[in-house]
Amino acid sequence: MRFETQLLHGKTFGKSASGEILPPVSQSSAFRYENMEELEKVFLHKRMGYAYTRIGNPTIAAFEAKVNELEGGAGAIAASSGMSAIAAALLAVCESGDEIIAGSGLYGGTIGLFHDLEKLGIHTVFAEDLNADEVKRLINDRTKVVFTEMISNPALKVPDLKAVSEAAHERNVPVFVDSTTATPYIVKPLALGADVVIHSTSKYLNGGGNAIGGVIIDGAKYRWDTAKHTALKGFEKYGKLAFSVRLRTDVWENLGGCMAPANAFLSYIGMDTLALRMERICENTDRLAKALDEIDGIDVNYLTLPSHPYHERAETLLRGLGGGIMSFRAGSKEKAFQIINSLKYALIASNVGDVRTLVIHPASTLYLQAGKEETESAGVYEDTVRISVGIEAAEDLIEDFTEAVKKSL
Ligand SMILES: *Cc1c(COP(=O)(O)O)cnc(C)c1O
């Protein structure tokens, strides 16, 4: 089955006893039982069943099964947001005194989270370009995880994931990938050696911009050794599922960041059109980037431009696709604002992955909290305009942006 077909006909989909094609929205906080013995069995995991929606819910489970199948995982856990998913995943493997190696140019919220973790004694070191040599240079006995984005937002850095995974595994360190901007349409990080994949489903997986959510998918290939990963002590008996079990029954459950059932439903149906949307989004972004790059004085950041520093890796790891995020430098903050304000179709909004084209000036919004160095390493300058390209007609987008940019010159 090809990916486009799998999106609609995966083996775990539509398994409801009453025949619904889509998972019913189980909008109930709790689940009742005929007698106390039955509920006890549910708590003891001696029978299948749901007790309380923070811990489990049929609509959320259907969503988890679908994402898990699309990423080729062994199990998935849905979360209230992408940030909640990243926080829970990292807290499940790191304790005070531990270190994280991270790629750079990451999402602003994730950089903020690393600052929060610092206060809990978990230190992060950043690699300007995440490759095998950098991992070998930065890794030490305290390193508990390598974390990277696949197509970083908005720098558009692409880690050398296969080589990075090999280098990390050699030192018994797992690799977690935030694949929000790439999506399984472009790449499946587990197949390239990553151990855990995370998404902000708020973006491309949902696609309609109608529900915040996150998900963590465990490949369950990594051999957890609790002598090293002391955070997983007590979970040895679950073997390769130690991470998933600790997350589900411990960190994620106790942090309380479950996905809402209605959001699970919206994200589930959103994924039906992932391939169609991504195909159009990648084509539109490629055409818009190339059109703007033709204009003298405009510096465009997009992976399919041969001059892009990560063009080669996009060719080898991402099927030559660049995703839906691009940016350009307008010359000054004033010009960036002027261009943004004069666009006809692009909406001024702080989001990516919507079917509608969205535009923002990241330096004065998303990176307000970050330092200058972190901001520039994320590919964000005073004059940067970020575009999340939608599924409109490419010609309209090209006309709209070209006109706005030319007026500013
Ligand atoms: C949006 C985003 C997040 C955070 O997700 P939320 O759902 O907004 O919490 C994390 N990583 C990346 C790459 C994102 O684009």
GROMACS .gro file of C-alpha atoms and ligand atoms in nm:
model
  424
    1MET     CA    1   0.000   0.000   0.000
    2ARG     CA    2   0.141   0.341  -0.095
    3PHE     CA    3   0.137   0.631   0.150
    4GLU     CA    4  -0.155   0.810  -0.022
    5THR     CA    5  -0.368   0.495   0.010
    6GLN     CA    6  -0.247   0.416   0.361
    7LEU     CA    7  -0.374   0.757   0.478
    8LEU     CA    8  -0.728   0.632   0.412
    9HIS     CA    9  -0.706   0.254   0.437
   10GLY     CA   10  -0.452   0.180   0.710
   11LYS     CA   11  -0.502  -0.152   0.883
   12THR     CA   12  -0.589   0.004   1.218
   13PHE     CA   13  -0.852   0.245   1.080
   14GLY     CA   14  -1.230   0.215   1.098
   15LYS     CA   15  -1.232  -0.080   1.337
   16SER     CA   16  -1.542   0.030   1.531
   17ALA     CA   17  -1.787  -0.250   1.609
   18SER     CA   18  -2.080  -0.042   1.488
   19GLY     CA   19  -1.916   0.025   1.153
   20GLU     CA   20  -1.847   0.397   1.167
   21ILE     CA   21  -1.592   0.491   0.901
   22LEU     CA   22  -1.461   0.767   1.124
   23PRO     CA   23  -1.393   0.734   1.497
   24PRO     CA   24  -1.692   0.866   1.695
   25VAL     CA   25  -1.606   1.161   1.921
   26SER     CA   26  -1.603   1.008   2.266
   27GLN     CA   27  -1.676   1.332   2.447
   28SER     CA   28  -1.687   1.185   2.797
   29SER     CA   29  -1.450   1.246   3.086
   30ALA     CA   30  -1.504   0.908   3.248
   31PHE     CA   31  -1.622   0.557   3.163
   32ARG     CA   32  -1.862   0.358   3.383
   33TYR     CA   33  -1.858  -0.014   3.467
   34GLU     CA   34  -2.126  -0.261   3.581
   35ASN     CA   35  -1.936  -0.355   3.893
   36MET     CA   36  -1.624  -0.259   4.083
   37GLU     CA   37  -1.441  -0.580   3.985
   38GLU     CA   38  -1.447  -0.476   3.618
   39LEU     CA   39  -1.307  -0.129   3.689
   40GLU     CA   40  -1.039  -0.286   3.909
   41LYS     CA   41  -0.935  -0.506   3.614
   42VAL     CA   42  -0.905  -0.198   3.394
   43PHE     CA   43  -0.677  -0.032   3.648
   44LEU     CA   44  -0.470  -0.350   3.677
   45HIS     CA   45  -0.444  -0.366   3.295
   46LYS     CA   46  -0.611  -0.710   3.315
   47ARG     CA   47  -0.880  -0.613   3.070
   48MET     CA   48  -0.898  -0.365   2.785
   49GLY     CA   49  -1.101  -0.061   2.876
   50TYR     CA   50  -1.102   0.309   2.945
   51ALA     CA   51  -1.139   0.475   3.283
   52TYR     CA   52  -1.069   0.846   3.252
   53THR     CA   53  -0.997   1.053   2.939
   54ARG     CA   54  -0.669   1.202   3.063
   55ILE     CA   55  -0.534   0.846   3.069
   56GLY     CA   56  -0.711   0.702   2.767
   57ASN     CA   57  -1.006   0.759   2.535
   58PRO     CA   58  -1.126   0.572   2.223
   59THR     CA   59  -1.114   0.877   1.990
   60ILE     CA   60  -0.764   0.965   2.106
   61ALA     CA   61  -0.661   0.600   2.069
   62ALA     CA   62  -0.788   0.596   1.708
   63PHE     CA   63  -0.584   0.909   1.635
   64GLU     CA   64  -0.275   0.758   1.801
   65ALA     CA   65  -0.309   0.436   1.601
   66LYS     CA   66  -0.335   0.629   1.276
   67VAL     CA   67  -0.027   0.848   1.331
   68ASN     CA   68   0.165   0.549   1.461
   69GLU     CA   69   0.092   0.349   1.148
   70LEU     CA   70   0.184   0.639   0.918
   71GLU     CA   71   0.522   0.688   1.090
   72GLY     CA   72   0.590   0.313   1.111
   73GLY     CA   73   0.608   0.320   1.492
   74ALA     CA   74   0.542   0.065   1.766
   75GLY     CA   75   0.309   0.294   1.963
   76ALA     CA   76   0.203   0.658   1.990
   77ILE     CA   77   0.086   0.890   2.266
   78ALA     CA   78  -0.118   1.201   2.184
   79ALA     CA   79  -0.065   1.523   2.378
   80SER     CA   80  -0.245   1.853   2.427
   81SER     CA   81   0.007   2.040   2.209
   82GLY     CA   82   0.339   1.998   2.035
   83MET     CA   83   0.517   2.165   2.327
   84SER     CA   84   0.348   1.931   2.572
   85ALA     CA   85   0.462   1.633   2.363
   86ILE     CA   86   0.824   1.755   2.349
   87ALA     CA   87   0.832   1.834   2.722
   88ALA     CA   88   0.690   1.496   2.822
   89ALA     CA   89   0.922   1.304   2.588
   90LEU     CA   90   1.234   1.479   2.719
   91LEU     CA   91   1.131   1.457   3.085
   92ALA     CA   92   1.078   1.082   3.042
   93VAL     CA   93   1.449   1.027   2.965
   94CYS     CA   94   1.630   1.314   3.138
   95GLU     CA   95   1.699   1.392   3.503
   96SER     CA   96   1.891   1.664   3.681
   97GLY     CA   97   2.258   1.638   3.579
   98ASP     CA   98   2.180   1.501   3.232
   99GLU     CA   99   2.262   1.661   2.899
  100ILE     CA  100   2.080   1.696   2.569
  101ILE     CA  101   2.251   1.751   2.234
  102ALA     CA  102   2.024   1.957   2.012
  103GLY     CA  103   2.033   2.081   1.658
  104SER     CA  104   2.014   2.457   1.621
  105GLY     CA  105   1.770   2.684   1.444
  106LEU     CA  106   1.486   2.524   1.638
  107TYR     CA  107   1.129   2.635   1.698
  108GLY     CA  108   1.121   2.925   1.948
  109GLY     CA  109   0.902   2.740   2.199
  110THR     CA  110   1.145   2.449   2.206
  111ILE     CA  111   1.438   2.684   2.273
  112GLY     CA  112   1.231   2.828   2.560
  113LEU     CA  113   1.170   2.477   2.694
  114PHE     CA  114   1.546   2.407   2.695
  115HIS     CA  115   1.586   2.721   2.911
  116ASP     CA  116   1.321   2.584   3.151
  117LEU     CA  117   1.498   2.246   3.164
  118GLU     CA  118   1.822   2.425   3.247
  119LYS     CA  119   1.660   2.536   3.575
  120LEU     CA  120   1.582   2.172   3.652
  121GLY     CA  121   1.950   2.086   3.601
  122ILE     CA  122   1.913   1.946   3.249
  123HIS     CA  123   2.169   2.111   3.024
  124THR     CA  124   2.142   2.145   2.646
  125VAL     CA  125   2.433   2.187   2.405
  126PHE     CA  126   2.354   2.301   2.051
  127ALA     CA  127   2.520   2.189   1.728
  128GLU     CA  128   2.520   2.458   1.460
  129ASP     CA  129   2.494   2.181   1.200
  130LEU     CA  130   2.384   1.843   1.335
  131ASN     CA  131   2.611   1.583   1.175
  132ALA     CA  132   2.799   1.274   1.297
  133ASP     CA  133   3.121   1.464   1.376
  134GLU     CA  134   2.935   1.716   1.590
  135VAL     CA  135   2.760   1.437   1.781
  136LYS     CA  136   3.095   1.266   1.845
  137ARG     CA  137   3.245   1.597   1.961
  138LEU     CA  138   2.960   1.693   2.196
  139ILE     CA  139   2.859   1.354   2.338
  140ASN     CA  140   2.966   1.250   2.687
  141ASP     CA  141   2.850   1.015   2.963
  142ARG     CA  142   2.584   1.261   3.077
  143THR     CA  143   2.426   1.285   2.729
  144LYS     CA  144   2.085   1.114   2.741
  145VAL     CA  145   1.928   1.217   2.412
  146VAL     CA  146   1.999   1.383   2.079
  147PHE     CA  147   1.711   1.610   1.981
  148THR     CA  148   1.660   1.765   1.640
  149GLU     CA  149   1.396   1.903   1.409
  150MET     CA  150   1.359   1.754   1.064
  151ILE     CA  151   1.350   2.071   0.855
  152SER     CA  152   1.397   2.319   1.136
  153ASN     CA  153   1.139   2.595   1.159
  154PRO     CA  154   1.220   2.856   1.031
  155ALA     CA  155   1.595   2.811   0.959
  156LEU     CA  156   1.524   2.510   0.732
  157LYS     CA  157   1.823   2.314   0.860
  158VAL     CA  158   1.824   1.944   0.774
  159PRO     CA  159   2.023   1.720   1.010
  160ASP     CA  160   2.225   1.437   0.860
  161LEU     CA  161   1.987   1.204   1.039
  162LYS     CA  162   2.116   0.864   0.929
  163ALA     CA  163   2.476   0.944   1.024
  164VAL     CA  164   2.367   1.126   1.341
  165SER     CA  165   2.163   0.824   1.454
  166GLU     CA  166   2.457   0.590   1.393
  167ALA     CA  167   2.697   0.814   1.585
  168ALA     CA  168   2.451   0.853   1.875
  169HIS     CA  169   2.372   0.481   1.892
  170GLU     CA  170   2.743   0.398   1.901
  171ARG     CA  171   2.749   0.581   2.235
  172ASN     CA  172   2.416   0.431   2.345
  173VAL     CA  173   2.220   0.756   2.309
  174PRO     CA  174   1.874   0.767   2.146
  175VAL     CA  175   1.766   1.022   1.884
  176PHE     CA  176   1.438   1.214   1.910
  177VAL     CA  177   1.312   1.401   1.602
  178ASP     CA  178   1.053   1.678   1.589
  179SER     CA  179   0.923   1.611   1.238
  180THR     CA  180   0.641   1.867   1.247
  181THR     CA  181   0.751   2.057   0.937
  182ALA     CA  182   0.855   1.754   0.731
  183THR     CA  183   0.557   1.524   0.804
  184PRO     CA  184   0.560   1.153   0.712
  185TYR     CA  185   0.469   1.257   0.356
  186ILE     CA  186   0.824   1.387   0.312
  187VAL     CA  187   1.026   1.164   0.544
  188LYS     CA  188   0.982   0.894   0.807
  189PRO     CA  189   1.257   0.960   1.061
  190LEU     CA  190   1.224   0.613   1.223
  191ALA     CA  191   1.327   0.459   0.891
  192LEU     CA  192   1.641   0.677   0.892
  193GLY     CA  193   1.745   0.550   1.234
  194ALA     CA  194   1.566   0.786   1.474
  195ASP     CA  195   1.415   0.629   1.788
  196VAL     CA  196   1.127   0.864   1.866
  197VAL     CA  197   0.930   1.102   1.643
  198ILE     CA  198   0.736   1.399   1.776
  199HIS     CA  199   0.484   1.621   1.597
  200SER     CA  200   0.298   1.935   1.672
  201THR     CA  201  -0.019   1.804   1.508
  202SER     CA  202  -0.150   2.163   1.523
  203LYS     CA  203   0.036   2.218   1.195
  204TYR     CA  204   0.047   1.994   0.887
  205LEU     CA  205  -0.107   1.675   1.029
  206ASN     CA  206  -0.427   1.859   1.117
  207GLY     CA  207  -0.383   2.092   0.822
  208GLY     CA  208  -0.697   2.296   0.870
  209GLY     CA  209  -0.570   2.512   1.154
  210ASN     CA  210  -0.856   2.403   1.380
  211ALA     CA  211  -0.704   2.207   1.672
  212ILE     CA  212  -0.389   2.231   1.884
  213GLY     CA  213  -0.228   1.894   1.949
  214GLY     CA  214   0.089   1.691   1.969
  215VAL     CA  215   0.199   1.331   1.943
  216ILE     CA  216   0.498   1.115   2.037
  217ILE     CA  217   0.569   0.802   1.830
  218ASP     CA  218   0.806   0.537   1.967
  219GLY     CA  219   0.994   0.320   1.719
  220ALA     CA  220   1.075   0.081   2.009
  221LYS     CA  221   1.404  -0.033   1.853
  222TYR     CA  222   1.633   0.132   2.108
  223ARG     CA  223   1.769  -0.090   2.386
  224TRP     CA  224   1.716   0.108   2.704
  225ASP     CA  225   1.982   0.054   2.966
  226THR     CA  226   1.867   0.195   3.297
  227ALA     CA  227   2.223   0.203   3.429
  228LYS     CA  228   2.264   0.489   3.181
  229HIS     CA  229   1.907   0.618   3.155
  230THR     CA  230   1.843   0.629   3.529
  231ALA     CA  231   1.520   0.823   3.459
  232LEU     CA  232   1.375   0.491   3.334
  233LYS     CA  233   1.466   0.293   3.649
  234GLY     CA  234   1.181   0.062   3.741
  235PHE     CA  235   1.076   0.022   3.378
  236GLU     CA  236   1.352  -0.224   3.274
  237LYS     CA  237   1.101  -0.508   3.256
  238TYR     CA  238   0.930  -0.347   2.957
  239GLY     CA  239   1.247  -0.385   2.748
  240LYS     CA  240   1.231  -0.183   2.430
  241LEU     CA  241   0.895  -0.040   2.539
  242ALA     CA  242   1.043   0.106   2.861
  243PHE     CA  243   1.024   0.462   2.726
  244SER     CA  244   0.664   0.430   2.606
  245VAL     CA  245   0.546   0.269   2.927
  246ARG     CA  246   0.718   0.526   3.148
  247LEU     CA  247   0.573   0.803   2.937
  248ARG     CA  248   0.218   0.667   2.934
  249THR     CA  249   0.187   0.548   3.292
  250ASP     CA  250   0.410   0.807   3.452
  251VAL     CA  251   0.538   1.135   3.302
  252TRP     CA  252   0.273   1.206   3.038
  253GLU     CA  253  -0.013   1.084   3.254
  254ASN     CA  254   0.102   1.287   3.554
  255LEU     CA  255   0.184   1.606   3.365
  256GLY     CA  256  -0.175   1.584   3.247
  257GLY     CA  257  -0.127   1.710   2.893
  258CYS     CA  258  -0.371   1.478   2.718
  259MET     CA  259  -0.520   1.561   2.380
  260ALA     CA  260  -0.888   1.662   2.380
  261PRO     CA  261  -1.113   1.398   2.213
  262ALA     CA  262  -1.265   1.659   1.978
  263ASN     CA  263  -0.914   1.766   1.873
  264ALA     CA  264  -0.820   1.402   1.816
  265PHE     CA  265  -1.118   1.371   1.581
  266LEU     CA  266  -1.034   1.693   1.393
  267SER     CA  267  -0.671   1.591   1.359
  268TYR     CA  268  -0.772   1.240   1.248
  269ILE     CA  269  -0.988   1.367   0.961
  270GLY     CA  270  -0.729   1.633   0.879
  271MET     CA  271  -0.471   1.362   0.815
  272ASP     CA  272  -0.692   1.204   0.547
  273THR     CA  273  -0.580   1.480   0.307
  274LEU     CA  274  -0.216   1.505   0.421
  275ALA     CA  275  -0.066   1.376   0.095
  276LEU     CA  276  -0.286   1.591  -0.130
  277ARG     CA  277  -0.214   1.900   0.077
  278MET     CA  278   0.160   1.838   0.105
  279GLU     CA  279   0.193   1.773  -0.266
  280ARG     CA  280   0.030   2.109  -0.346
  281ILE     CA  281   0.205   2.291  -0.061
  282CYS     CA  282   0.552   2.169  -0.167
  283GLU     CA  283   0.484   2.264  -0.529
  284ASN     CA  284   0.346   2.608  -0.438
  285THR     CA  285   0.637   2.684  -0.206
  286ASP     CA  286   0.891   2.575  -0.465
  287ARG     CA  287   0.731   2.799  -0.729
  288LEU     CA  288   0.689   3.099  -0.497
  289ALA     CA  289   1.047   3.069  -0.365
  290LYS     CA  290   1.189   3.052  -0.717
  291ALA     CA  291   0.977   3.346  -0.834
  292LEU     CA  292   1.084   3.569  -0.543
  293ASP     CA  293   1.446   3.459  -0.578
  294GLU     CA  294   1.444   3.606  -0.930
  295ILE     CA  295   1.386   3.955  -0.788
  296ASP     CA  296   1.711   4.152  -0.741
  297GLY     CA  297   1.780   4.244  -0.380
  298ILE     CA  298   1.560   3.969  -0.232
  299ASP     CA  299   1.736   3.691  -0.045
  300VAL     CA  300   1.517   3.376  -0.031
  301ASN     CA  301   1.558   3.086   0.213
  302TYR     CA  302   1.409   2.762   0.072
  303LEU     CA  303   1.545   2.411   0.043
  304THR     CA  304   1.484   2.351  -0.328
  305LEU     CA  305   1.701   2.650  -0.426
  306PRO     CA  306   2.034   2.495  -0.537
  307SER     CA  307   2.220   2.768  -0.345
  308HIS     CA  308   2.060   2.665  -0.011
  309PRO     CA  309   2.319   2.518   0.232
  310TYR     CA  310   2.091   2.219   0.301
  311HIS     CA  311   1.985   2.160  -0.061
  312GLU     CA  312   2.199   1.845  -0.091
  313ARG     CA  313   2.056   1.688   0.225
  314ALA     CA  314   1.703   1.770   0.110
  315GLU     CA  315   1.783   1.585  -0.211
  316THR     CA  316   1.914   1.275  -0.036
  317LEU     CA  317   1.695   1.261   0.278
  318LEU     CA  318   1.374   1.443   0.182
  319ARG     CA  319   1.303   1.314  -0.170
  320GLY     CA  320   1.406   1.657  -0.301
  321LEU     CA  321   1.104   1.818  -0.132
  322GLY     CA  322   1.131   2.133   0.076
  323GLY     CA  323   0.803   2.146   0.271
  324GLY     CA  324   0.579   2.448   0.313
  325ILE     CA  325   0.790   2.698   0.507
  326MET     CA  326   1.008   2.958   0.337
  327SER     CA  327   1.141   3.297   0.432
  328PHE     CA  328   1.305   3.594   0.268
  329ARG     CA  329   1.488   3.906   0.380
  330ALA     CA  330   1.317   4.229   0.287
  331GLY     CA  331   1.606   4.471   0.355
  332SER     CA  332   1.473   4.624   0.676
  333LYS     CA  333   1.208   4.571   0.942
  334GLU     CA  334   1.004   4.859   0.792
  335LYS     CA  335   1.010   4.700   0.448
  336ALA     CA  336   0.919   4.361   0.594
  337PHE     CA  337   0.616   4.515   0.769
  338GLN     CA  338   0.523   4.708   0.453
  339ILE     CA  339   0.532   4.391   0.240
  340ILE     CA  340   0.333   4.190   0.495
  341ASN     CA  341   0.071   4.465   0.528
  342SER     CA  342   0.017   4.495   0.155
  343LEU     CA  343  -0.048   4.124   0.082
  344LYS     CA  344  -0.396   4.042  -0.046
  345TYR     CA  345  -0.422   3.671   0.030
  346ALA     CA  346  -0.165   3.576   0.293
  347LEU     CA  347  -0.309   3.609   0.642
  348ILE     CA  348  -0.100   3.770   0.915
  349ALA     CA  349  -0.097   3.493   1.176
  350SER     CA  350   0.139   3.306   1.404
  351ASN     CA  351   0.103   2.950   1.274
  352VAL     CA  352   0.226   2.718   1.001
  353GLY     CA  353   0.073   2.425   0.816
  354ASP     CA  354  -0.267   2.578   0.747
  355VAL     CA  355  -0.431   2.529   0.407
  356ARG     CA  356  -0.432   2.911   0.390
  357THR     CA  357  -0.106   3.094   0.330
  358LEU     CA  358   0.011   3.264   0.650
  359VAL     CA  359   0.279   3.525   0.694
  360ILE     CA  360   0.462   3.672   0.994
  361HIS     CA  361   0.758   3.886   1.097
  362PRO     CA  362   0.923   3.635   1.336
  363ALA     CA  363   1.177   3.869   1.499
  364SER     CA  364   0.904   4.087   1.653
  365THR     CA  365   0.678   3.795   1.752
  366LEU     CA  366   0.799   3.434   1.781
  367TYR     CA  367   1.157   3.530   1.877
  368LEU     CA  368   1.079   3.816   2.115
  369GLN     CA  369   1.199   3.602   2.411
  370ALA     CA  370   1.510   3.455   2.245
  371GLY     CA  371   1.858   3.608   2.247
  372LYS     CA  372   2.016   3.761   1.934
  373GLU     CA  373   2.248   3.464   1.878
  374GLU     CA  374   1.968   3.206   1.906
  375THR     CA  375   1.749   3.419   1.681
  376GLU     CA  376   2.009   3.448   1.406
  377SER     CA  377   2.100   3.082   1.435
  378ALA     CA  378   1.729   3.014   1.371
  379GLY     CA  379   1.762   3.209   1.046
  380VAL     CA  380   1.562   3.501   1.184
  381TYR     CA  381   1.686   3.857   1.121
  382GLU     CA  382   1.528   4.200   1.168
  383ASP     CA  383   1.412   4.194   0.804
  384THR     CA  384   1.299   3.828   0.779
  385VAL     CA  385   0.950   3.753   0.651
  386ARG     CA  386   0.834   3.396   0.712
  387ILE     CA  387   0.571   3.240   0.489
  388SER     CA  388   0.376   2.921   0.554
  389VAL     CA  389   0.252   2.847   0.206
  390GLY     CA  390  -0.101   2.712   0.162
  391ILE     CA  391  -0.291   2.537  -0.113
  392GLU     CA  392  -0.417   2.841  -0.306
  393ALA     CA  393  -0.341   2.873  -0.678
  394ALA     CA  394   0.036   2.924  -0.708
  395GLU     CA  395  -0.018   3.199  -0.969
  396ASP     CA  396  -0.221   3.407  -0.722
  397LEU     CA  397   0.042   3.371  -0.451
  398ILE     CA  398   0.324   3.457  -0.689
  399GLU     CA  399   0.138   3.767  -0.817
  400ASP     CA  400   0.048   3.877  -0.464
  401PHE     CA  401   0.399   3.843  -0.318
  402THR     CA  402   0.580   3.973  -0.626
  403GLU     CA  403   0.366   4.286  -0.632
  404ALA     CA  404   0.413   4.349  -0.258
  405VAL     CA  405   0.790   4.292  -0.274
  406LYS     CA  406   0.841   4.507  -0.586
  407LYS     CA  407   0.648   4.794  -0.427
  408SER     CA  408   0.891   4.787  -0.132
  409LEU     CA  409   1.210   4.808  -0.341
  410LIG     C1  410   0.452   2.466   1.636
  410LIG     C2  411   0.569   2.384   1.659
  410LIG     C3  412   0.592   2.326   1.784
  410LIG     C4  413   0.501   2.350   1.903
  410LIG     O1  414   0.374   2.296   1.881
  410LIG     P1  415   0.241   2.350   1.954
  410LIG     O2  416   0.138   2.257   1.902
  410LIG     O3  417   0.222   2.491   1.911
  410LIG     O4  418   0.264   2.339   2.099
  410LIG     C5  419   0.704   2.247   1.800
  410LIG     N1  420   0.789   2.225   1.698
  410LIG     C6  421   0.771   2.279   1.577
  410LIG     C7  422   0.869   2.250   1.469
  410LIG     C8  423   0.661   2.360   1.552
  410LIG     O5  424   0.644   2.415   1.431
   0.00000   0.00000   0.00000
